[in-house]
XYZ file of C-alpha atoms in Angstrom:
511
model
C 0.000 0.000 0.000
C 2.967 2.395 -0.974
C 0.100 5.040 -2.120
C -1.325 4.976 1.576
C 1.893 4.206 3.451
C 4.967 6.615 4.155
C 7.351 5.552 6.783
C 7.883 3.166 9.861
C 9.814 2.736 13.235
C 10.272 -1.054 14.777
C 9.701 -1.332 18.749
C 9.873 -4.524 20.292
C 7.272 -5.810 22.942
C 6.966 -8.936 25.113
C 9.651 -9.909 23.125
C 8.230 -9.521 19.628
C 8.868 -6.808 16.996
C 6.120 -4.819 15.784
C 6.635 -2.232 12.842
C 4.522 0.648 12.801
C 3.716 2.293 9.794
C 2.973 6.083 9.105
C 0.498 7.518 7.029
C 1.260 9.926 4.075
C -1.853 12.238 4.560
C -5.656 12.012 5.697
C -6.909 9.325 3.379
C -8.942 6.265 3.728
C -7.721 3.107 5.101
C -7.827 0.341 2.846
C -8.359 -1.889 5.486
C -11.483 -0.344 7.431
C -12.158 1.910 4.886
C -11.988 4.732 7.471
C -9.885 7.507 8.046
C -7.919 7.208 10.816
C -6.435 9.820 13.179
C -3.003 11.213 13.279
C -2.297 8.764 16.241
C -3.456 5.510 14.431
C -0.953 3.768 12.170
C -0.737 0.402 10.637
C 1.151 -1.738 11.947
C 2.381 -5.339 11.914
C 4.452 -8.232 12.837
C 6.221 -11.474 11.880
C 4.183 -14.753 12.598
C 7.185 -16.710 13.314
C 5.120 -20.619 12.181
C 5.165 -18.936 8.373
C 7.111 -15.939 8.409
C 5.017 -13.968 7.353
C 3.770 -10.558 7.879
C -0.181 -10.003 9.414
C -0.660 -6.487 8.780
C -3.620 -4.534 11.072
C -4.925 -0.881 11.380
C -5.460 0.163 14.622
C -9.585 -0.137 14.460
C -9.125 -3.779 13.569
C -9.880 -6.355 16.457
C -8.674 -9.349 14.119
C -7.343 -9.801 10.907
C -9.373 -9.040 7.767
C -10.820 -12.061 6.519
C -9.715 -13.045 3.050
C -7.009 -11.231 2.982
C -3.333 -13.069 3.730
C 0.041 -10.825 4.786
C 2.303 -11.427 1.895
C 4.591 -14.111 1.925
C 8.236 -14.191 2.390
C 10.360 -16.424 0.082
C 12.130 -19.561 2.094
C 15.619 -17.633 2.029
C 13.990 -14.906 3.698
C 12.927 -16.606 7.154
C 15.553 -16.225 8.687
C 19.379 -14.813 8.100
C 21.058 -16.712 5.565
C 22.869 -19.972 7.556
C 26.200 -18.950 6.323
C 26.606 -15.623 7.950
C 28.033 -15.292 11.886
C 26.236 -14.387 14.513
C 27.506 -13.832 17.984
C 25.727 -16.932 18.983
C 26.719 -20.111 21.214
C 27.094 -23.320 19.841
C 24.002 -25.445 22.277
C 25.935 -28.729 22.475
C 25.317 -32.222 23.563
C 28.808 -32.776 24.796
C 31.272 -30.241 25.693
C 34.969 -30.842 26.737
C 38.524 -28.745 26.518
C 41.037 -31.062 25.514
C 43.839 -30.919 22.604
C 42.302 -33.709 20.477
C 39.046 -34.006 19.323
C 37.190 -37.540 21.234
C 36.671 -40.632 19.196
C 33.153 -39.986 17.487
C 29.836 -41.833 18.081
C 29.005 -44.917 15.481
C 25.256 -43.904 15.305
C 23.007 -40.893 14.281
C 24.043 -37.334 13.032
C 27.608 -35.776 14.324
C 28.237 -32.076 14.779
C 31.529 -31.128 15.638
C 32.645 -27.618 16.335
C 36.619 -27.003 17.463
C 39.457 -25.050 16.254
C 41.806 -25.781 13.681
C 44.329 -28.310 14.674
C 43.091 -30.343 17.319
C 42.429 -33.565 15.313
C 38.662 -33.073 13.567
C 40.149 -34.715 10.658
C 42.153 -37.760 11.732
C 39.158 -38.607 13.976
C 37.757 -39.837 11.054
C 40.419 -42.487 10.472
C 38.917 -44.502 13.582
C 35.158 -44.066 12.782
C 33.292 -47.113 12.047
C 30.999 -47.530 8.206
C 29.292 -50.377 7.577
C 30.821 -52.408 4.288
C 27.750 -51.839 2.736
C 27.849 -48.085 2.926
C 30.335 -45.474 1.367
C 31.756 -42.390 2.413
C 31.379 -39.258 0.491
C 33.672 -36.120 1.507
C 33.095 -32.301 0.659
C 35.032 -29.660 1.150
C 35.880 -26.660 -0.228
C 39.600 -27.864 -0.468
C 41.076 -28.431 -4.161
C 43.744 -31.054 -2.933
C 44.171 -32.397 1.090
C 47.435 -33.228 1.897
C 49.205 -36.451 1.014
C 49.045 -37.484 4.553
C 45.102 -36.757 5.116
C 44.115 -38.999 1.943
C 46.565 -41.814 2.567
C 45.446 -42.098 6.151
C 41.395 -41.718 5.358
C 42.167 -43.603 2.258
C 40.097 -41.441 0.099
C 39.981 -41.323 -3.393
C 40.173 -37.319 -5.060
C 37.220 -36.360 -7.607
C 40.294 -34.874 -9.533
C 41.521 -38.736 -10.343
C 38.173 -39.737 -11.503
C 36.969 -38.934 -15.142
C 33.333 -38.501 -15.959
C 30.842 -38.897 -13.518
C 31.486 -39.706 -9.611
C 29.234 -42.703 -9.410
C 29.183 -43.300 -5.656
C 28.967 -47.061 -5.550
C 32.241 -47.198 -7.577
C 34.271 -45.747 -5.003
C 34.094 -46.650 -1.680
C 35.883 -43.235 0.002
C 35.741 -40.348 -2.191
C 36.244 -36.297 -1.750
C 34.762 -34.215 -3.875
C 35.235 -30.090 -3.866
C 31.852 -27.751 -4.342
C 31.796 -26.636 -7.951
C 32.159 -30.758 -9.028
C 28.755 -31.729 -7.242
C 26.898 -31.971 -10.626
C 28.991 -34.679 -11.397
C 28.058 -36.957 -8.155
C 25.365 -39.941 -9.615
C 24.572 -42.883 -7.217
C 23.404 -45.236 -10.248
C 24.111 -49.171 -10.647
C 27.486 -49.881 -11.542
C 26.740 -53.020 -13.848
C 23.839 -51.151 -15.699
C 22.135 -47.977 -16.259
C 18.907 -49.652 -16.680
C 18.938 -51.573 -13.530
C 16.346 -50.082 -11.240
C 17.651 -51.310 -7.700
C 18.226 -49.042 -4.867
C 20.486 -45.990 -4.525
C 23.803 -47.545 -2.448
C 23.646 -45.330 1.271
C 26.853 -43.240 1.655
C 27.756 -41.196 5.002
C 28.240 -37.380 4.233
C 31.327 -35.793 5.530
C 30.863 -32.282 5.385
C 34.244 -30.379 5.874
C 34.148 -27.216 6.784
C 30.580 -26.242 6.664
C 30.458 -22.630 7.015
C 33.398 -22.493 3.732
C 31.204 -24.783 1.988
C 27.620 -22.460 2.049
C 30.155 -19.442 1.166
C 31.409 -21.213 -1.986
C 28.216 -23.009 -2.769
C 25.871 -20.089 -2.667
C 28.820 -17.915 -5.041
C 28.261 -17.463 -8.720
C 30.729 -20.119 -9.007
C 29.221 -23.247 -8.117
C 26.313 -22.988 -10.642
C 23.368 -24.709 -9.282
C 25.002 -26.446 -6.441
C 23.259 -25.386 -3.498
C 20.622 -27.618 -4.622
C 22.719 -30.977 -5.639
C 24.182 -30.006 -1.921
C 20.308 -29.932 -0.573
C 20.034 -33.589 -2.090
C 22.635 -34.865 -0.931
C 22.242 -33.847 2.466
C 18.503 -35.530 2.466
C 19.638 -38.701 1.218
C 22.693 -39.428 3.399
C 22.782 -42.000 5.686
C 23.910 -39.689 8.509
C 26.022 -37.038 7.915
C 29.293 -35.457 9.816
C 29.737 -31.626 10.176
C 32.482 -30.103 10.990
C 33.882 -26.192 11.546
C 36.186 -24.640 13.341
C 33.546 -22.099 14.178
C 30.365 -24.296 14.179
C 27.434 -22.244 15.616
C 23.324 -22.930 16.034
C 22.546 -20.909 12.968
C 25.138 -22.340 10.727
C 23.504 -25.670 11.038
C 19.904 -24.708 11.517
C 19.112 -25.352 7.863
C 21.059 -28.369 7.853
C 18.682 -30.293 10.687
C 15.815 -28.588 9.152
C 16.602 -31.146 5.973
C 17.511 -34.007 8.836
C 13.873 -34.065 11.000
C 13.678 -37.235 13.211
C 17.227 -38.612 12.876
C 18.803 -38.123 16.131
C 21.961 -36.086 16.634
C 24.638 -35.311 18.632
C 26.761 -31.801 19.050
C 29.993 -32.058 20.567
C 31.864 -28.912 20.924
C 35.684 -29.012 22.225
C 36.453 -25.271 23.882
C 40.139 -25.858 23.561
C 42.000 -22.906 22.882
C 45.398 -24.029 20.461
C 46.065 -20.438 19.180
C 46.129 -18.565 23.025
C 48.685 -16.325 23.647
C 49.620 -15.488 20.124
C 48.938 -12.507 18.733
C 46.886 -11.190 15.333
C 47.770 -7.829 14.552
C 45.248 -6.148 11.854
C 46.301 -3.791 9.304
C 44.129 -1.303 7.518
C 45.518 -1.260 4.207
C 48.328 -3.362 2.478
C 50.871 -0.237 2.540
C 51.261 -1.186 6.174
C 51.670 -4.930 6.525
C 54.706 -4.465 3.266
C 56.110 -1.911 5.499
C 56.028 -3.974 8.524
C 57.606 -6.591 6.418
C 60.024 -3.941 5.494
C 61.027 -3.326 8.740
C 61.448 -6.950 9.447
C 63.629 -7.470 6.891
C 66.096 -4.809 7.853
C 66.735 -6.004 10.950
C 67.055 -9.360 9.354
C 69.847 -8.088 7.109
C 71.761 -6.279 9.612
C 72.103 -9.252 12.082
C 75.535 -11.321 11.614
C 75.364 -13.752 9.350
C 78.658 -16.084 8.847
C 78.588 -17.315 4.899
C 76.117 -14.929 3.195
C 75.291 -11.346 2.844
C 71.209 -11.837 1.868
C 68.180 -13.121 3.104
C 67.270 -16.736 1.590
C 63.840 -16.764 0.435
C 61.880 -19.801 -0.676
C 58.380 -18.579 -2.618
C 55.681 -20.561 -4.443
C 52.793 -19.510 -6.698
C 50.568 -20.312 -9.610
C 53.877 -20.436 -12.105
C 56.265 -22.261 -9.428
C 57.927 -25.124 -11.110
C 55.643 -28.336 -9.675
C 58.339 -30.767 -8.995
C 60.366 -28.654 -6.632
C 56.915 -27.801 -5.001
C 56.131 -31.485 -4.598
C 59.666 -32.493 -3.665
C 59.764 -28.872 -0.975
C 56.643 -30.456 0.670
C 57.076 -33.861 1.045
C 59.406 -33.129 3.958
C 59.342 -29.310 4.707
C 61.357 -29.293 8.269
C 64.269 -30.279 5.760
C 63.600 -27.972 2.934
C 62.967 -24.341 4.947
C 65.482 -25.824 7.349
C 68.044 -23.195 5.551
C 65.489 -20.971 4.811
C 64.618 -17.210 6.303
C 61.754 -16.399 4.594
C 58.738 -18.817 2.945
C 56.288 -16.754 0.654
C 53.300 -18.171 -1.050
C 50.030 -17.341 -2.139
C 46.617 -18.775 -2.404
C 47.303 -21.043 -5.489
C 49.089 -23.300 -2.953
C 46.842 -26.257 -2.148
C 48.569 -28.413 0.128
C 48.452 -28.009 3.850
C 51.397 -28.024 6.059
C 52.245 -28.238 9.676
C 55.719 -26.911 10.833
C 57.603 -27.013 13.822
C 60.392 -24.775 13.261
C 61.206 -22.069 15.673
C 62.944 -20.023 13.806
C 59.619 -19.278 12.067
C 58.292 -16.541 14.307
C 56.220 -14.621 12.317
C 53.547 -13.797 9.086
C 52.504 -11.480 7.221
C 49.639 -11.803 5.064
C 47.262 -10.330 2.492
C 43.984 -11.391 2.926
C 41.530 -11.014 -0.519
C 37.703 -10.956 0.282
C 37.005 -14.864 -0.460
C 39.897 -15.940 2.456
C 37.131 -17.824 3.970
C 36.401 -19.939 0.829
C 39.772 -21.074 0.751
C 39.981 -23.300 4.060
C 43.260 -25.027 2.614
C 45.295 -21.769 2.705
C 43.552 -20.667 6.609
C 44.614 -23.789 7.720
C 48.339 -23.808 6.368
C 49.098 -20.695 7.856
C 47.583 -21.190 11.102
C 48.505 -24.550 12.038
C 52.360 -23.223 12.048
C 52.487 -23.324 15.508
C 55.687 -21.564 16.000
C 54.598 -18.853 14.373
C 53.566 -16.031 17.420
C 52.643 -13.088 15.762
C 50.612 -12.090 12.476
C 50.388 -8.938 10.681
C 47.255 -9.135 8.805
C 45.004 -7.042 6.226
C 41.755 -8.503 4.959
C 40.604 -6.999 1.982
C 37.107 -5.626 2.297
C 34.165 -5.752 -0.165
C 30.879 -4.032 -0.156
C 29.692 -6.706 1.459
C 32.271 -6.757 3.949
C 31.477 -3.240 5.456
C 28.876 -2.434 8.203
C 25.339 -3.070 6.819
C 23.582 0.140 6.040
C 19.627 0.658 5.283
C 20.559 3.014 2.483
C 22.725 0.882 0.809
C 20.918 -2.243 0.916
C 17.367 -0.734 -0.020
C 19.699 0.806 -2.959
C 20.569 -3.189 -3.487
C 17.381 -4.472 -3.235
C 16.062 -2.057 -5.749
C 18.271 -2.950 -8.537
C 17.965 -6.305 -8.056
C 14.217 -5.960 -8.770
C 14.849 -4.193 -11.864
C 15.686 -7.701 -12.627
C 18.247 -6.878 -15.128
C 21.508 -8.253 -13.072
C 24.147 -10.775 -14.831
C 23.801 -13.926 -14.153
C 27.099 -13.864 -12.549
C 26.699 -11.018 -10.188
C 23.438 -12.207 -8.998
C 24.995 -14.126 -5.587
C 27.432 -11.999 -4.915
C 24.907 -10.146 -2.499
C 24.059 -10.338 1.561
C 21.547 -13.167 0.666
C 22.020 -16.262 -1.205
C 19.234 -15.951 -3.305
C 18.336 -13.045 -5.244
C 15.620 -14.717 -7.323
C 13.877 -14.725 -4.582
C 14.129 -11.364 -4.079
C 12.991 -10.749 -7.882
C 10.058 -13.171 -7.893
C 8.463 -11.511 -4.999
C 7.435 -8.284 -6.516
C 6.133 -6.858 -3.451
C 9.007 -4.513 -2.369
C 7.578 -3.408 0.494
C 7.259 -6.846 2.027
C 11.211 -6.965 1.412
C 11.779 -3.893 3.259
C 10.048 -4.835 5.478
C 11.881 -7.875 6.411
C 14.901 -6.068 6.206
C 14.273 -3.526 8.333
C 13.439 -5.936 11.046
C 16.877 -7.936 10.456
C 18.566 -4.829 10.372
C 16.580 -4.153 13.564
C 18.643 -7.405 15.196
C 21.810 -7.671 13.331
C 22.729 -3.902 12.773
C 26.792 -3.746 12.221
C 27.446 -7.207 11.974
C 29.887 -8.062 9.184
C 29.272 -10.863 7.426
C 32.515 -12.021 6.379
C 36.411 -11.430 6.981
C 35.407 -10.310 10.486
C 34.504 -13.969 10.892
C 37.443 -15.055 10.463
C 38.554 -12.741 13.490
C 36.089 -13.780 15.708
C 37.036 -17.138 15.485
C 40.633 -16.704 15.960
C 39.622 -14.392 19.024
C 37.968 -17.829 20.194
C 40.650 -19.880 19.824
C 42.849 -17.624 22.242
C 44.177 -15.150 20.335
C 45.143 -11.690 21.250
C 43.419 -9.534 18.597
C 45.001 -6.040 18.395
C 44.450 -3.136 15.336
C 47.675 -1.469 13.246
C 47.142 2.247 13.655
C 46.783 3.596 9.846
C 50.625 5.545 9.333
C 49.891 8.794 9.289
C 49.560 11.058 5.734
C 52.170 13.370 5.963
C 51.440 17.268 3.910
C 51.907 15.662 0.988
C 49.724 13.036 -0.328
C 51.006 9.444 0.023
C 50.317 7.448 -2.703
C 53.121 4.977 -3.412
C 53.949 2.172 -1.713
C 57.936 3.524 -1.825
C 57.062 6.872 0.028
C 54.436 4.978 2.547
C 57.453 3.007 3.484
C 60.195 5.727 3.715
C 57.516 7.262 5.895
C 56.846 4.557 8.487
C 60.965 3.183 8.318
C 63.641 4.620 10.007
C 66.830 5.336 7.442
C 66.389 4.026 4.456
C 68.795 3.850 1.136
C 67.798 4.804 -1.987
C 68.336 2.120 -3.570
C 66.278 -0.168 -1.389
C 63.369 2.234 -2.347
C 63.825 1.922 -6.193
C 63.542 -2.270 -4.856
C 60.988 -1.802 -2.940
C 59.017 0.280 -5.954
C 59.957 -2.043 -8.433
C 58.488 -5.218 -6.255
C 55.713 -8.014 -7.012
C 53.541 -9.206 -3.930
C 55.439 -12.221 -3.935
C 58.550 -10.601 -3.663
């Protein structure tokens, strides 16, 4: 009723939120057909069974009959299950230890714990019946040698074709390859006998709704919906498991019972994560660092040895540096690498004290690379900048009503159409009531105003695990503008020679 309708302010009562609606002048209701005074708005609230809105006028003693509040879509209900909320995990078991427990052989498993206490190898001592298979996802392109040989799983990237489940008994498959998973006979595609039952593994869940509800996975989020009804039981696992990241997934799992077993052991306390608000000053912390590096006595060479790996490294030295790397960094002082590297590492080496990183918006996509760097355990401190996105920043009503709008115009690329706050902007477009969608999100906005949805996750979490969180001061502009990354650094180093500007100007990330 935009014509009748102007504004509204949200109040909560008894618990419940109400919106109240203002009108824009003296004219009749369209629900009593009355005019109403100045005093007496609309107003409404959520009916939480169907989510949807039952709108009233203030002369109304009951809802009009005949008429329905307009629906919300399904994605709409509630916050999408991907995005962090400052909410407990409510667990069936909880215990602080360094490993994770052996895990029960019956029902659904939810297991929330920090990286590096042993959510992975627990796996190698869980019991399947012969008759069922075991079906991995993750967002993960490659696991480690030592993860696959130990959960002898076969990768989706060694199978051609189709990944017909009852030809491989242990398989891991990554997000965008779900459209390839069948569960057919393997003697004949005629044969109408029974789908064989798998157990789903589910690695990483919160990574997995992030990469599955992106414009890259295609239609995935619904393979992933079948999947998940037709398992066995199924096995979740997150380092930073909470109620509403697995809300939707029991919603698909009614009547099969469950157990959530959260270990509050904290393997990261007492380091410390250092955030940076640009990348000028984690490269001129690095800087710093590696002036004091070259200016400590070294016997037999006069420069810092630097091992580095990327998307053009040369394979077989990257396969032969990792199969043991306490031997090949053991002459090393620095180890760069970016996000192309798949394989996950753990190193002991003390001489590896600290990291500094550059973060792009999808970090928490990319579990592999999270885990690499924080499972070096002798690594104490991290200088870190996480790259923000639109996304990223504090929500704001004029920006996402701006959103919203153009997504109704319906005239979005197809591969822009997820990058959004909600997973689903069809949704958004099929409902052509745009006042229903405000209206829903001013009542989230109502409940989770500020909250950023993504690389402030991923400092929550390490916050969680025992880290000391602390924020990099931006380096002050001096009276001239500071633009390049050689002046930001000749500002915020002591001395420094020329000609280790012109190398610093002249330098590739990597480098």
């Amino acid at each position: 009723h935009s014509n009748y309708l102007r504004d509204w302010t949200i109040e909560e009562k008894d618990l419940e939120n109400f919106v109240y609606f203002n009108r824009k002048g003296p004219l009749e209701c369209l629900l009593c057909k009355c005019i109403h005074d100045k005093d007496q708005r609309w107003f409404s609230r959520v009916c939480a069974s169907s989510g949807r809105f039952i709108v009233k006028c203030f002369r109304q003693n009951s809802d009009e009959r005949g008429i329905k509040g307009p629906g919300f879509p399904r994605a709409f209900v509630k916050l999408p299950s991907w995005a962090k909320y400052n909410e407990a995990l409510t667990a069936t078991e909880i215990y602080e230890e360094r490993y994770v427990r052996p895990l029960p052989d019956k029902g659904d498993i939810y297991v929330g714990s920090p990286w590096e206490i042993g959510k992975t190898y627990v796996l190698e001592h869980l019991t399947i019946s012969d008759g069922v298979n075991l079906l991995v996802l993750s967002t993960r392109h490659s696991y480690s040698n030592a993860v696959t040989t130990r959960l002898n799983l076969k990768s989706y990237c060694d199978i051609d074709g189709n990944i017909n489940l009852p030809d491989h008994k242990r398989v891991v498959c990554q997000i965008e390859s779900l459209h390839r998973i069948t569960n057919n006979c393997r003697y004949s595609k005629k044969c109408k006998c029974s789908p064989i039952q798998y157990d789903l593994w589910l690695d990483e869940i919160v990574s997995i709704i992030a990469q599955a509800q992106s414009h890259l996975a295609g239609q995935s989020i619904e393979k992933l919906y079948k999947l998940i009804q037709e398992a066995r039981r199924i096995i979740v696992m997150d380092n930073d498991l909470t109620d509403l990241n697995i809300e939707w997934i029991k919603a698909l799992r009614k009547g099969i019972p469950l157990s959530i077993i959260h270990n509050t052991f904290q393997p990261q306390k007492g380091k410390i994560f250092r955030l940076a608000p640009n990348k000028k000053t984690v490269l001129a912390e690095l800087w710093e660092w590696a002036k004091r590096m070259s200016l400590l006595p070294f016997e037999n060479r006069t420069k810092l040895r630097i091992k580095e790996y990327h998307g053009k490294s040369d394979p077989v030295e990257k396969a032969h540096d990792f199969s043991n790397i306490e031997e090949s960094w053991s002459n090393v002082d620095l180890v760069a690498y970016t996000s192309t590297l798949k394989i996950g590492v753990s190193c002991t080496n003390p001489k590896f004290e600290r990291a500094f990183c550059l973060f792009n918006s999808y970090i928490e996509t990319n579990a592999g690379t999270n885990q690499m760097l924080f499972r070096m355990r002798c690594i104490k401190d991290y200088v870190c900048h996480i790259e923000q996105r639109s996304s990223n920043a504090p929500i704001t009503e004029k920006g996402l009503f701006q959103w919203l709008l153009n997504a109704r115009r319906e005239c979005l690329p197809r591969e822009l159409q997820n990058r959004g706050i909600f997973p689903d902007i069809d949704s958004i477009i099929w409902n052509k009531d745009v006042l229903t969608v405000q209206l829903w999100v001013a009542y989230m906005l109502e409940k989770f105003r500020s909250r950023r949805l993504f690389g402030w996750r991923m400092v929550d979490f390490l916050r969680e695990a025992g880290m000391i969180i602390s924020i990099i001061e931006p380096i002050p502009k001096s009276e001239k503008s500071v633009v390049s990354l050689s002046q930001a650094v000749k500002a915020n180093s002591s001395i420094v020679k020329v000609e280790e500007i012109s190398d610093v100007s002249n330098a590739t990330i990597v480098d």
